[in-house]
Tab-separated table of C-alpha atoms in Angstrom:
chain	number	residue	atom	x	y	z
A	919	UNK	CA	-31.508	-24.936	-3.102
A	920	UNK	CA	-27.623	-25.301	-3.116
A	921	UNK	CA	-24.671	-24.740	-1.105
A	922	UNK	CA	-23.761	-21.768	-3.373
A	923	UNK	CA	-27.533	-20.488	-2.643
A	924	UNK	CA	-27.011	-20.598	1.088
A	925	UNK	CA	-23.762	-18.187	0.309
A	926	UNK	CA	-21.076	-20.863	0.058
A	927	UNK	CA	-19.214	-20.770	-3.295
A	928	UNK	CA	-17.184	-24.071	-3.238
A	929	UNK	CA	-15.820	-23.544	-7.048
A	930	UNK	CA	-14.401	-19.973	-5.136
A	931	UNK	CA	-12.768	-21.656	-3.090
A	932	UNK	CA	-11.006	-24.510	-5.318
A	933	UNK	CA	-9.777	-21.140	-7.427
A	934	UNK	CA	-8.288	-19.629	-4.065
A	935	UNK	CA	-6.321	-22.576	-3.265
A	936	UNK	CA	-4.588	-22.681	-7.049
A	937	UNK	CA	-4.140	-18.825	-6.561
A	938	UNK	CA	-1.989	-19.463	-3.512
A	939	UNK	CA	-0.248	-22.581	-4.454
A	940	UNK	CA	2.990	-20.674	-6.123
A	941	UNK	CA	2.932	-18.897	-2.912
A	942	UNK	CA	2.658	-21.167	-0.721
A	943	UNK	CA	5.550	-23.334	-2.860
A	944	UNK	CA	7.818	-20.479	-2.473
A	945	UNK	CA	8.479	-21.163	1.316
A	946	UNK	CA	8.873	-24.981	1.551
A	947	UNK	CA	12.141	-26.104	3.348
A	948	UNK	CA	13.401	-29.880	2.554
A	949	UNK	CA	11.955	-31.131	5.845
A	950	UNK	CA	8.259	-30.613	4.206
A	951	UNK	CA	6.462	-34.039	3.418
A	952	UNK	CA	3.901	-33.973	0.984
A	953	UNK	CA	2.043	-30.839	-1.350
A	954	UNK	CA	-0.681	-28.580	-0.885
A	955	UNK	CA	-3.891	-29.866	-0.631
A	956	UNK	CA	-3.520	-33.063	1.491
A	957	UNK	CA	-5.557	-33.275	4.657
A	958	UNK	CA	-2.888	-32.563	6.674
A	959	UNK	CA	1.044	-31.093	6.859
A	960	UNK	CA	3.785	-32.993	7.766
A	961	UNK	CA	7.328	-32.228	8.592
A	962	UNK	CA	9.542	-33.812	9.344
A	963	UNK	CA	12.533	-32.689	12.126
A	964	UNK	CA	15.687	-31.299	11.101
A	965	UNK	CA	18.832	-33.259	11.742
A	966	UNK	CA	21.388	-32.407	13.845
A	967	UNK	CA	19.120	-31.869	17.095
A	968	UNK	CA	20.199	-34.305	20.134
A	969	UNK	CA	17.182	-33.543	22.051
A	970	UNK	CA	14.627	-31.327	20.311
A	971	UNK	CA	12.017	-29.250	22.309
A	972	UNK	CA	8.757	-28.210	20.227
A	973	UNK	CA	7.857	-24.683	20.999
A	974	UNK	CA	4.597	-23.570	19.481
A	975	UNK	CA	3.098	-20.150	19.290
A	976	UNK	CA	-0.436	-18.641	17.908
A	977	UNK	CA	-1.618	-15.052	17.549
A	978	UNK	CA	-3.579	-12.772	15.623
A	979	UNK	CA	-3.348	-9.321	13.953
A	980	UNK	CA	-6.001	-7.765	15.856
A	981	UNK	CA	-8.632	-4.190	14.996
A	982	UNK	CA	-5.528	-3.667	12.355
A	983	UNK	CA	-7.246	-5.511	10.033
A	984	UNK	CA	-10.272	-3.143	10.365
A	985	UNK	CA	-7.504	-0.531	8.430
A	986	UNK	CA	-7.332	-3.151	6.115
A	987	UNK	CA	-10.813	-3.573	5.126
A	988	UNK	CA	-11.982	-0.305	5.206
A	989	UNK	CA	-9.103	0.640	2.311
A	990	UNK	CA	-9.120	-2.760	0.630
A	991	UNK	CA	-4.924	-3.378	0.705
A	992	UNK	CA	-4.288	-6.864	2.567
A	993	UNK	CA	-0.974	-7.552	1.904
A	994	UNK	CA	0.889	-6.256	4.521
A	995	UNK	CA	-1.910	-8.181	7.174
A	996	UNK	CA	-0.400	-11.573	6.215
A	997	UNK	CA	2.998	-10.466	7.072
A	998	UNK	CA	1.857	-9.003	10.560
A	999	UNK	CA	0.302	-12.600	11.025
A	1000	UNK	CA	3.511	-14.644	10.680
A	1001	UNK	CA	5.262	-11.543	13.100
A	1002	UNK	CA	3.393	-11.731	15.561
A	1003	UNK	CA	3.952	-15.878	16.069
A	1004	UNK	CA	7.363	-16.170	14.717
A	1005	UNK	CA	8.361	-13.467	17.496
A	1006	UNK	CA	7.090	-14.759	19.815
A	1007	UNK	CA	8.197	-18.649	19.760
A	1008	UNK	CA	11.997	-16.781	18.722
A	1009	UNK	CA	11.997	-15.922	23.066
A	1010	UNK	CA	12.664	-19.751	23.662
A	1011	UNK	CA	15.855	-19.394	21.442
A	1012	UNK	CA	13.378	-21.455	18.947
A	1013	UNK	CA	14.077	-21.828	15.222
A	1014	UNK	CA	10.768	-21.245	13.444
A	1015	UNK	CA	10.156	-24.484	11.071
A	1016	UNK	CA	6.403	-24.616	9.917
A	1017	UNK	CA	3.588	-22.170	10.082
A	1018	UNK	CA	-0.525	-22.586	9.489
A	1019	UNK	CA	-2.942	-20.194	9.213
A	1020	UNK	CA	-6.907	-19.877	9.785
A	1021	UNK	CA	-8.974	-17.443	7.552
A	1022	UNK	CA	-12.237	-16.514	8.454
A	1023	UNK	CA	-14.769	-14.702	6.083
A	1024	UNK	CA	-18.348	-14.152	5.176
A	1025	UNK	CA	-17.792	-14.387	1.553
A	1026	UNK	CA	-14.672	-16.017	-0.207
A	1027	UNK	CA	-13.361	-13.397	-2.402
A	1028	UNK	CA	-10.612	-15.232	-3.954
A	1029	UNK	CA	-8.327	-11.835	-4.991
A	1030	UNK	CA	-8.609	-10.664	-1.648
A	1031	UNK	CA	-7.514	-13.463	0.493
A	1032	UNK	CA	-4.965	-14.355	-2.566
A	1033	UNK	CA	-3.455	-11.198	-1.405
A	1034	UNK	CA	-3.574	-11.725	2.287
A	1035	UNK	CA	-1.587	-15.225	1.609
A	1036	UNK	CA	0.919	-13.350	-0.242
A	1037	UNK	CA	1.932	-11.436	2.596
A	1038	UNK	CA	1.428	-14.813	4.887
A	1039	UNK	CA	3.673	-16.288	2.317
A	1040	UNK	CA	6.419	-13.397	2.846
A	1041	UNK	CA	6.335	-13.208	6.175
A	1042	UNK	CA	7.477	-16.757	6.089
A	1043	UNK	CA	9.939	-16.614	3.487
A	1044	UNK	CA	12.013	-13.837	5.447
A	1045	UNK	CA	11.368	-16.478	8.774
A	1046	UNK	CA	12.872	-19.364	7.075
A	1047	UNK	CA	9.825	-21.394	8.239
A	1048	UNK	CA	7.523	-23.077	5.554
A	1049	UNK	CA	3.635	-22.127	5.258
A	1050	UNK	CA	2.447	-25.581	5.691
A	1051	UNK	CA	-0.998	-25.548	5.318
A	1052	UNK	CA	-4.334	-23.896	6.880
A	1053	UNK	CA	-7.717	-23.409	6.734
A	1054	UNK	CA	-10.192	-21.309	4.817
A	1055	UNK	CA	-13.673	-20.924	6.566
A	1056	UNK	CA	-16.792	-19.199	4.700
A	1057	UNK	CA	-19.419	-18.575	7.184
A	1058	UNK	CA	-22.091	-16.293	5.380
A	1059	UNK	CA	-23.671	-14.118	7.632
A	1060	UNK	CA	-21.359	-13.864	10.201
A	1061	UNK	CA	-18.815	-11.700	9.054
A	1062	UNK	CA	-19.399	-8.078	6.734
A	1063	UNK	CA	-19.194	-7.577	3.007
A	1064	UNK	CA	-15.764	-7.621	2.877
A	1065	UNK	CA	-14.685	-8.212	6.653
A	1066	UNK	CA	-12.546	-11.742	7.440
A	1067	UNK	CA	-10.290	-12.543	10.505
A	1068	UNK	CA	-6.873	-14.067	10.861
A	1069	UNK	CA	-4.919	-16.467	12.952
A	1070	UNK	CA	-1.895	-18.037	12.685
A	1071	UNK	CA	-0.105	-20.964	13.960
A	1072	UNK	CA	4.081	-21.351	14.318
A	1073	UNK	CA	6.088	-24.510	15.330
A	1074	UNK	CA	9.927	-24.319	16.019
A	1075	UNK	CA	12.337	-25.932	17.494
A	1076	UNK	CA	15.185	-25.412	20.091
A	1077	UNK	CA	18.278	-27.538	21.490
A	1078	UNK	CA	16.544	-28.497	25.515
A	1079	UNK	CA	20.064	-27.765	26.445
A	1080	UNK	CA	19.738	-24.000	24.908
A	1081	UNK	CA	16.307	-23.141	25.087
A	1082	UNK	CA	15.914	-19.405	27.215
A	1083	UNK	CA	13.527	-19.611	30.164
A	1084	UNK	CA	14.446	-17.243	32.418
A	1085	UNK	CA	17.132	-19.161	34.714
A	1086	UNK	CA	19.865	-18.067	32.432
A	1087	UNK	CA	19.202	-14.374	33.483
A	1088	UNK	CA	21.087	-12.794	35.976
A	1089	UNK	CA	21.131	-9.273	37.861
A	1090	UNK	CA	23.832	-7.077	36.896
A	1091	UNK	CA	22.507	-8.348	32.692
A	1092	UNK	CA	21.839	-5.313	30.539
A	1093	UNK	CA	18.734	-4.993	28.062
A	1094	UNK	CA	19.472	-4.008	24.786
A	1095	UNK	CA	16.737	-2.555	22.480
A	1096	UNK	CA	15.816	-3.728	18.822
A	1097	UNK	CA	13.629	-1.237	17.426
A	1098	UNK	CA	10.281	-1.095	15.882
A	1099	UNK	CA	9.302	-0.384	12.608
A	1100	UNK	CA	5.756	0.957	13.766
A	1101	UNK	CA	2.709	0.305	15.646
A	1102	UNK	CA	3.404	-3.470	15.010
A	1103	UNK	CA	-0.411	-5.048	15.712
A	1104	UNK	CA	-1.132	-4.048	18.996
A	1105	UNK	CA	-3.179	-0.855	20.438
A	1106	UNK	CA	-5.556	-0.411	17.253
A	1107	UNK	CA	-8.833	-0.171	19.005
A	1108	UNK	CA	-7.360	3.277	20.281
A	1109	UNK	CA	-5.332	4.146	17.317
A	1110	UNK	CA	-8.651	4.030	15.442
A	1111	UNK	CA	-10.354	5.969	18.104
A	1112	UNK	CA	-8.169	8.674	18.082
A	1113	UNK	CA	-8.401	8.746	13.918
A	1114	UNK	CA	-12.094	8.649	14.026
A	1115	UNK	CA	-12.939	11.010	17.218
A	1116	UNK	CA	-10.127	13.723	15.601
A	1117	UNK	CA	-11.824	14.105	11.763
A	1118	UNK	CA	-8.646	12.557	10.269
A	1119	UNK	CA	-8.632	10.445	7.046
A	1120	UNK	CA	-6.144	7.408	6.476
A	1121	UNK	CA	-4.821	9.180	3.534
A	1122	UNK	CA	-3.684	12.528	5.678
A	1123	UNK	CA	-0.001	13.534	6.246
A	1124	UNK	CA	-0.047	15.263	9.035
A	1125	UNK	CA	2.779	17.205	9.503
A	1126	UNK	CA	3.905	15.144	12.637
A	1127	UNK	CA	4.875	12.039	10.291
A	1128	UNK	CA	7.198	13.870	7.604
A	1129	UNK	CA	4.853	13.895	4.591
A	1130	UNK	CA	4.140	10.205	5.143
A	1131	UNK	CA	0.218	9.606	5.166
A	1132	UNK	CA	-1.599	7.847	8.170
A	1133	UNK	CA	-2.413	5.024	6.125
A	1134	UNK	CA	1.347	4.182	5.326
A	1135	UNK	CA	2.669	4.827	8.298
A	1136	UNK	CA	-0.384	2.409	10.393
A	1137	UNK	CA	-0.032	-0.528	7.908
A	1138	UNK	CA	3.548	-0.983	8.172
A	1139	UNK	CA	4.051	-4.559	8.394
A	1140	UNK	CA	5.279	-5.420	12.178
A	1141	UNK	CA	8.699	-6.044	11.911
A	1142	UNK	CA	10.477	-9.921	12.416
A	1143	UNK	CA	13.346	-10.575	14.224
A	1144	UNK	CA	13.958	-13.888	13.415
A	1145	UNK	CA	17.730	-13.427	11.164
A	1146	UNK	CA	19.158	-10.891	13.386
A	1147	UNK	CA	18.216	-13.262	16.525
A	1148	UNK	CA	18.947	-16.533	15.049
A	1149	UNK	CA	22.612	-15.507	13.683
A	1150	UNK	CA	23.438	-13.791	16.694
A	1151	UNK	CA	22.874	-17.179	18.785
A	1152	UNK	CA	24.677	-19.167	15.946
A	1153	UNK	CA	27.509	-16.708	16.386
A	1154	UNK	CA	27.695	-17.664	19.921
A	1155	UNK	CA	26.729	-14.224	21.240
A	1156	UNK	CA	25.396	-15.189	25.398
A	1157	UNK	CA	21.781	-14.082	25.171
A	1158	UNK	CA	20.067	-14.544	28.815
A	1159	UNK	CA	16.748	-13.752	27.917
A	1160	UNK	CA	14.327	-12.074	25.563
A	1161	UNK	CA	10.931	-10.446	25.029
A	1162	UNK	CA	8.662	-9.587	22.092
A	1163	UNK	CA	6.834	-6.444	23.164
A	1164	UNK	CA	3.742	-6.497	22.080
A	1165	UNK	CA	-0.276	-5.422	24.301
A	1166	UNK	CA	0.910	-4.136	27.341
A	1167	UNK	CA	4.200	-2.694	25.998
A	1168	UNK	CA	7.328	-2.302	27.701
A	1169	UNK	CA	6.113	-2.464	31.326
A	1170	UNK	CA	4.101	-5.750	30.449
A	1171	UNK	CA	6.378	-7.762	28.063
A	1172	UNK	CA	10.185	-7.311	28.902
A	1173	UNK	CA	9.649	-8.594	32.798
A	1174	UNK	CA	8.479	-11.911	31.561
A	1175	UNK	CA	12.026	-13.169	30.588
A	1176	UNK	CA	13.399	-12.495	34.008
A	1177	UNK	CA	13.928	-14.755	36.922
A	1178	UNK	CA	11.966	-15.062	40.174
A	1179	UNK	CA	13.470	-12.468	42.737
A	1180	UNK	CA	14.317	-10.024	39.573
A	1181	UNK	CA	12.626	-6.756	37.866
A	1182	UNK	CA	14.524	-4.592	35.588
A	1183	UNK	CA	15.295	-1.158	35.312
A	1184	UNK	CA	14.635	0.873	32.153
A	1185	UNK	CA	15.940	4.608	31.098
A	1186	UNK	CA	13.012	5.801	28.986
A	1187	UNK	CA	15.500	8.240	27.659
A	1188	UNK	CA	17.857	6.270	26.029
A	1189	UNK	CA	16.080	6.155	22.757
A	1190	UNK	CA	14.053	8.376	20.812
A	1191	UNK	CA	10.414	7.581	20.373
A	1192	UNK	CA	9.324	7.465	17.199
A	1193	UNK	CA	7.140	9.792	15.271
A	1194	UNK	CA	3.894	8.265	14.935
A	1195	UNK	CA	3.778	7.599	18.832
A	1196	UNK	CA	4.602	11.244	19.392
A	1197	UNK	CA	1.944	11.548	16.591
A	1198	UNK	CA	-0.447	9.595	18.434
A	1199	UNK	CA	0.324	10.903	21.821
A	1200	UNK	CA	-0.554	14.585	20.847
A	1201	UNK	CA	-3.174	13.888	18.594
A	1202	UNK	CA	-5.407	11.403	21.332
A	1203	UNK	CA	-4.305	13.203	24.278
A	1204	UNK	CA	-2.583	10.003	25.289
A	1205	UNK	CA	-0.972	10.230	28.891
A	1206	UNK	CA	2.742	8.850	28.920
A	1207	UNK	CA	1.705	6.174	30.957
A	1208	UNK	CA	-0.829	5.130	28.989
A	1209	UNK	CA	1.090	5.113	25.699
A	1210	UNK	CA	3.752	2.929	27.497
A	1211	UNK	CA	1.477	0.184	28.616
A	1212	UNK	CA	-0.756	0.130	25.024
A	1213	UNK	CA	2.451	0.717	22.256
A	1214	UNK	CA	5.937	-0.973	21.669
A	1215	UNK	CA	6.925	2.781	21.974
A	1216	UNK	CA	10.193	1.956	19.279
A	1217	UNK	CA	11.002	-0.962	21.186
A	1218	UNK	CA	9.778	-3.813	19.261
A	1219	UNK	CA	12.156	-6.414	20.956
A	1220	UNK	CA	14.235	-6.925	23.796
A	1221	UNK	CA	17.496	-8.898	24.692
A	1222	UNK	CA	19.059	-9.640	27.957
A	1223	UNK	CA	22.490	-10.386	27.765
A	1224	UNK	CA	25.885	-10.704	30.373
A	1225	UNK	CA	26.893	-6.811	31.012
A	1226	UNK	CA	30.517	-7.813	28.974
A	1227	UNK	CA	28.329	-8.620	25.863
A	1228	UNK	CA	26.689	-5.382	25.189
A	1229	UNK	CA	29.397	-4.013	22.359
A	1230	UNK	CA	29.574	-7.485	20.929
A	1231	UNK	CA	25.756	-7.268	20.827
A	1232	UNK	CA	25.178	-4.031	19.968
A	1233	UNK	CA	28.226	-4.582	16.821
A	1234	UNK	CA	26.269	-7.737	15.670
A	1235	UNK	CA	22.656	-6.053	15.573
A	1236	UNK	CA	23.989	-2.957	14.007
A	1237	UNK	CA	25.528	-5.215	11.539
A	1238	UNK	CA	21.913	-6.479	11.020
A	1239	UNK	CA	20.512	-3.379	10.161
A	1240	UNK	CA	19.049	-2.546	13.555
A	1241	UNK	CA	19.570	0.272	15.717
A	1242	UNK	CA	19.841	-1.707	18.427
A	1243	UNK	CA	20.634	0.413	22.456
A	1244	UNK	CA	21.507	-0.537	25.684
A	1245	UNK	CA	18.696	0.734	27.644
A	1246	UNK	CA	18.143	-0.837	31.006
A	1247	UNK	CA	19.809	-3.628	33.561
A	1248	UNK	CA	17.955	-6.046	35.671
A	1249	UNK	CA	17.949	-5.693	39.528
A	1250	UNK	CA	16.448	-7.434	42.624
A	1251	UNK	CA	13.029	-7.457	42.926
A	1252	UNK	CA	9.341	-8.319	42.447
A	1253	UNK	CA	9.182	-8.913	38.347
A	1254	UNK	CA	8.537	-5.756	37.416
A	1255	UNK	CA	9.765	-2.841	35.568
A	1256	UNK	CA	10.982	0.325	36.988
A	1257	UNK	CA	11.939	3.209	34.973
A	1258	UNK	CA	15.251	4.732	35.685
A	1259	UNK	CA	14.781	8.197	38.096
C-alpha cells in the first residue's frame, strides 16, 4: 500500500499549489519576503509606523458553504473568507497587511479548491492585504465527496495612538449605516431550513427577489469595507467607533464598540430592509425579533462618529459607492441596544 491508496494524492496536491501560484502572486505588496512554497510567510512592517500595534483576526464562512457544495460554484466562498476577517480587524482602525488561509477536504480536487483560492485571492486584492500563505489538509474519510471547510487568518496594523477601542466614543455620537450587499455569511443554518422545509430550489425566482434566483441572491459574496473605511480615516474624517455586524446582528454587534456606562439607540425605520430578508421573513415565518438578532438586516457595518461629522461622513461614503444613513445615537446605559419608540 501507498499514501495515494489510503486516499491521499500528494502529486494532486503539488498541481493545486502551481494552479494557485498566479493567484496568489497577484496580491503581494512590497513588504512580502520570500515566494510561495517556503515553510513559512514573512512580512515585513510597513514604514512610516512610530509605534505599530498587531491586530489579528480569524473567521470562517460558515453552513454557506453547504450552498456551495451542493451546486458546485466556489468562487464567491473565498471572497466571503477574506470578508469576514478583513472586517473585522478594520474595527481597530487596522490596515489589513497579510492574510492565510486553512482548507480542509476529504479529497483534493485540484479545480475545485483552485477556484475557492481565486475568490481568496480577490477578496484580498480589493483589501490591499497579500495572501501570504496557508494550508491545504486532505483527511479522507472525514469530510463528503465533495464537502471541504474554510478558515482564514488576517494580520493588520494600526498607529497605538489611533487604534478605536471604545474610549473614543462618546454619548451624544451618531451611528451611521453602511449597507449590506446580502446575507453576508451568517444565519445559513436557518436560511437553509427555511429553503428545504418550504419545497424551494436554489435556482427559483421567487417573485419577492425581482426575477433574481435564490441561488444568486444567497451566494453574493459578503461585502468588504476596507477602501471606504481606510480613506475615510486617511481623510481625517473623526470615527469614534465601529462594528462589523455579523451572528447576532444589529442588537449583538454594534454595542461592542461603545464605552462602559453607554448603549445606543437605533430607529429600525430609517432604512429599508432589503428584499431577500423580507423574502426570508415571509417565507420562514421569521418573527422580527428573530430576524434582527440572526441577519445583518441591510446593515452590514456600522460607524460611530462626533454628531458634527455625520454630512461629512455620510458625503464621503456616498462618494464610495455606499448608501450609507444616519440611523441611531448612543445614550447612557447598560451596553445595549434599544430601538427607537
Amino acid at each position: 500500500m501507498d499514501y495515494q491508496e489510503a486516499g491521499v494524492d500528494v502529486a494532486a496536491g503539488r498541481s493545486f499549489v502551481e494552479k494557485i501560484r498566479q493567484d496568489v502572486q497577484s496580491t503581494q505588496r512590497p513588504e512580502v519576503l520570500g515566494q510561495l512554497g517556503g515553510f513559512a510567510g514573512c512580512f515585513q512592517l510597513p514604514s512610516g509606523y512610530r509605534e505599530p500595534v498587531l491586530v489579528s483576526g480569524t473567521d470562517g464562512v460558515g453552513t454557506k458553504l453547504k450552498i456551495a457544495h451542493s451546486v458546485n460554484q466556489h468562487h464567491t466562498v473565498g471572497i466571503d473568507l477574506v470578508a469576514m476577517c478583513v472586517n473585522d480587524i478594520l474595527t481597530t482602525g487596522a490596515e489589513p497587511l497579510f492574510f492565510l488561509d486553512y482548507i480542509a477536504t476529504g479529497k483534493l480536487e485540484p479545480e475545485q479548491l483552485a477556484e475557492v483560492v481565486t475568490g481568496i485571492a480577490e477578496g484580498c486584492r480589493q483589501s490591499g492585504c497579500a495572501l501570504l500563505g496557508g494550508e491545504t489538509a486532505e483527511m479522507p474519510g472525514f469530510y463528503g465527496a465533495g464537502e471541504y471547510d474554510l478558515a482564514g487568518f488576517c494580520v493588520g496594523v494600526v498607529e497605538k495612538a489611533d487604534r478605536l477601542d471604545g474610549s473614543q466614543v462618546q454619548v451624544g455620537d451618531v451611528a451611521i449605516a453602511l449597507p449590506s450587499n446580502g446575507i453576508h455569511s451568517n444565519g445559513f443554518s436557518l436560511v437553509r431550513k427555511i429553503i428545504a422545509t418550504q419545497g424551494y430550489d436554489w435556482y427559483d425566482c421567487p417573485a419577492g427577489l425581482g426575477g433574481a434566483s435564490l441561488l444568486d441572491t444567497v451566494l453574493a459574496p459578503t461585502q468588504i469595507y476596507v477602501t471606504a473605511i481606510r480613506t475615510a480615516l486617511a481623510a481625517g474624517l473623526a470615527i469614534h467607533g465601529m462594528a462589523h455586524i455579523t451572528g447576532g446582528g444589529l442588537p449583538e454587534n454594534l454595542p461592542r464598540c461603545l464605552n462602559p456606562g453607554q448603549s445606543i439607540r437605533v430607529d429600525r425605520t430609517a432604512w429599508t430592509v432589503p428584499p431577500v430578508f423580507q423574502w426570508l421573513t415571509q417565507a420562514g415565518d421569521v418573527s422580527e425579533a428573530a430576524m434582527f438578532d440572526t441577519f445583518n438586516m441591510g446593515v452590514g457595518y456600522g460607524v460611530i462618529v462626533p454628531a458634527s461629522e455625520v454630512d461629512g461622513a455620510i458625503a464621503h461614503f456616498t462618494a464610495q459607492g455606499m448608501a450609507a444613513i444616519a440611523i441611531g445615537e448612543v445614550i447612557p446605559g447598560d451596553g445595549s441596544l434599544a430601538w427607537a419608540a
